C-alpha positions as a LaTeX table, in Angstrom:
\begin{tabular}{lrrr}
\hline
Residue & $x$ (\AA) & $y$ (\AA) & $z$ (\AA) \\
\hline
Unk1 & 95.15 & 123.38 & 68.98 \\
Unk2 & 96.95 & 120.50 & 70.99 \\
Unk3 & 100.14 & 121.55 & 72.54 \\
Unk4 & 103.07 & 119.66 & 73.63 \\
Unk5 & 104.30 & 119.67 & 77.37 \\
Unk6 & 106.58 & 118.51 & 80.13 \\
Unk7 & 108.82 & 118.82 & 82.86 \\
Unk8 & 112.09 & 120.84 & 83.04 \\
Unk9 & 113.66 & 117.55 & 82.64 \\
Unk10 & 111.35 & 115.29 & 80.07 \\
Unk11 & 110.61 & 112.46 & 82.72 \\
Unk12 & 107.01 & 113.77 & 82.66 \\
Unk13 & 105.42 & 114.14 & 79.22 \\
Unk14 & 102.38 & 114.98 & 77.65 \\
Unk15 & 99.75 & 116.62 & 75.20 \\
Unk16 & 96.55 & 118.55 & 75.71 \\
Unk17 & 93.97 & 119.23 & 73.27 \\
Unk18 & 93.01 & 123.20 & 74.52 \\
Unk19 & 92.27 & 127.07 & 73.23 \\
Unk20 & 94.52 & 127.85 & 75.85 \\
Unk21 & 94.33 & 132.14 & 76.34 \\
Unk22 & 93.11 & 132.43 & 79.63 \\
Unk23 & 95.18 & 131.69 & 82.67 \\
Unk24 & 94.74 & 131.17 & 86.75 \\
Unk25 & 97.28 & 132.87 & 89.28 \\
Unk26 & 96.24 & 130.89 & 92.56 \\
Unk27 & 97.24 & 132.14 & 96.04 \\
Unk28 & 96.76 & 128.96 & 97.76 \\
Unk29 & 99.89 & 127.75 & 99.89 \\
Unk30 & 101.02 & 125.23 & 96.87 \\
Unk31 & 100.12 & 127.57 & 93.69 \\
Unk32 & 102.15 & 130.26 & 96.08 \\
Unk33 & 105.06 & 128.32 & 96.30 \\
Unk34 & 104.85 & 126.52 & 93.02 \\
Unk35 & 104.19 & 129.96 & 90.64 \\
Unk36 & 102.13 & 127.77 & 88.27 \\
Unk37 & 100.02 & 129.10 & 85.71 \\
Unk38 & 96.78 & 127.00 & 85.43 \\
Unk39 & 94.72 & 126.54 & 82.46 \\
Unk40 & 91.62 & 123.57 & 83.09 \\
Unk41 & 90.51 & 121.25 & 80.56 \\
Unk42 & 88.51 & 118.67 & 80.59 \\
Unk43 & 90.91 & 115.25 & 82.00 \\
Unk44 & 90.10 & 113.13 & 78.42 \\
Unk45 & 91.74 & 116.55 & 76.55 \\
Unk46 & 94.90 & 115.46 & 78.45 \\
Unk47 & 97.23 & 112.60 & 77.53 \\
Unk48 & 100.40 & 111.27 & 79.67 \\
Unk49 & 103.03 & 110.53 & 76.51 \\
Unk50 & 105.49 & 109.03 & 79.26 \\
Unk51 & 104.69 & 106.01 & 81.72 \\
Unk52 & 102.41 & 107.08 & 84.86 \\
Unk53 & 104.99 & 105.65 & 86.98 \\
Unk54 & 107.77 & 108.65 & 86.10 \\
Unk55 & 104.66 & 111.27 & 88.27 \\
Unk56 & 104.65 & 111.54 & 92.16 \\
Unk57 & 101.95 & 112.52 & 93.80 \\
Unk58 & 101.02 & 114.51 & 96.55 \\
Unk59 & 97.92 & 116.20 & 98.16 \\
Unk60 & 96.69 & 119.00 & 101.08 \\
Unk61 & 93.98 & 119.99 & 102.43 \\
Unk62 & 90.83 & 118.28 & 101.64 \\
Unk63 & 92.64 & 115.78 & 99.44 \\
Unk64 & 90.25 & 116.15 & 96.37 \\
Unk65 & 93.03 & 117.59 & 93.82 \\
Unk66 & 96.34 & 115.10 & 92.53 \\
Unk67 & 99.39 & 117.26 & 92.35 \\
Unk68 & 101.72 & 115.43 & 89.75 \\
Unk69 & 105.37 & 117.02 & 89.73 \\
Unk70 & 108.43 & 114.82 & 88.89 \\
Unk71 & 110.60 & 113.74 & 91.54 \\
Unk72 & 113.92 & 113.98 & 89.00 \\
Unk73 & 113.45 & 117.73 & 88.47 \\
Unk74 & 110.70 & 118.99 & 91.11 \\
Unk75 & 108.54 & 120.39 & 88.45 \\
Unk76 & 104.41 & 120.11 & 88.59 \\
Unk77 & 103.39 & 120.19 & 84.95 \\
Unk78 & 99.57 & 119.33 & 86.23 \\
Unk79 & 96.81 & 118.66 & 88.50 \\
Unk80 & 93.65 & 115.96 & 88.30 \\
Unk81 & 90.53 & 116.73 & 90.23 \\
Unk82 & 86.82 & 117.14 & 90.19 \\
Unk83 & 84.67 & 119.53 & 88.89 \\
Unk84 & 80.97 & 120.60 & 88.80 \\
Unk85 & 81.19 & 119.17 & 85.25 \\
Unk86 & 83.50 & 116.14 & 85.41 \\
Unk87 & 86.98 & 115.30 & 85.66 \\
Unk88 & 89.30 & 117.77 & 84.58 \\
Unk89 & 92.90 & 118.42 & 84.45 \\
Unk90 & 95.17 & 122.01 & 85.53 \\
Unk91 & 98.47 & 122.05 & 83.24 \\
Unk92 & 100.15 & 124.59 & 84.23 \\
Unk93 & 100.79 & 126.71 & 81.14 \\
Unk94 & 104.47 & 127.55 & 82.16 \\
Unk95 & 105.33 & 123.97 & 80.93 \\
Unk96 & 103.87 & 124.46 & 77.34 \\
Unk97 & 106.49 & 126.05 & 75.32 \\
Unk98 & 104.86 & 126.83 & 72.56 \\
Unk99 & 102.01 & 129.43 & 74.64 \\
Unk100 & 102.91 & 132.72 & 74.70 \\
Unk101 & 102.64 & 133.95 & 78.67 \\
Unk102 & 102.44 & 137.58 & 77.57 \\
Unk103 & 99.27 & 136.84 & 75.10 \\
Unk104 & 96.96 & 135.17 & 78.26 \\
Unk105 & 94.38 & 136.49 & 80.33 \\
Unk106 & 95.29 & 136.08 & 84.33 \\
Unk107 & 92.90 & 135.56 & 86.68 \\
Unk108 & 93.71 & 135.94 & 90.42 \\
Unk109 & 92.31 & 133.39 & 92.16 \\
Unk110 & 91.98 & 133.43 & 96.17 \\
Unk111 & 92.87 & 130.39 & 96.98 \\
Unk112 & 93.48 & 130.82 & 100.71 \\
Unk113 & 90.25 & 131.51 & 100.92 \\
Unk114 & 88.75 & 127.55 & 99.94 \\
\hline
\end{tabular}
């Protein structure tokens, strides 16, 4: 299924192709504060629909994940990084209006320990 998503103001818009039935709730210092629910997809399944210049990026800790956010509204709709299987994008499913959050299986992850 192809989902359309965006930040709150729409400056960052994207599409992601995935079957989203579960999401990760991480307790690292970033995710705990931001409150996102993450679904991971291969990077080729993610398509930015707006100019890359609309995206601001923050890195912390080991600087291996690019946390992308909107400098206008502050929403963080996705992040990019590498996994054991290749380039991945972590999509904040809260930024996908067609995903019913109540139907998702939520897995808690102890990111504080990473």
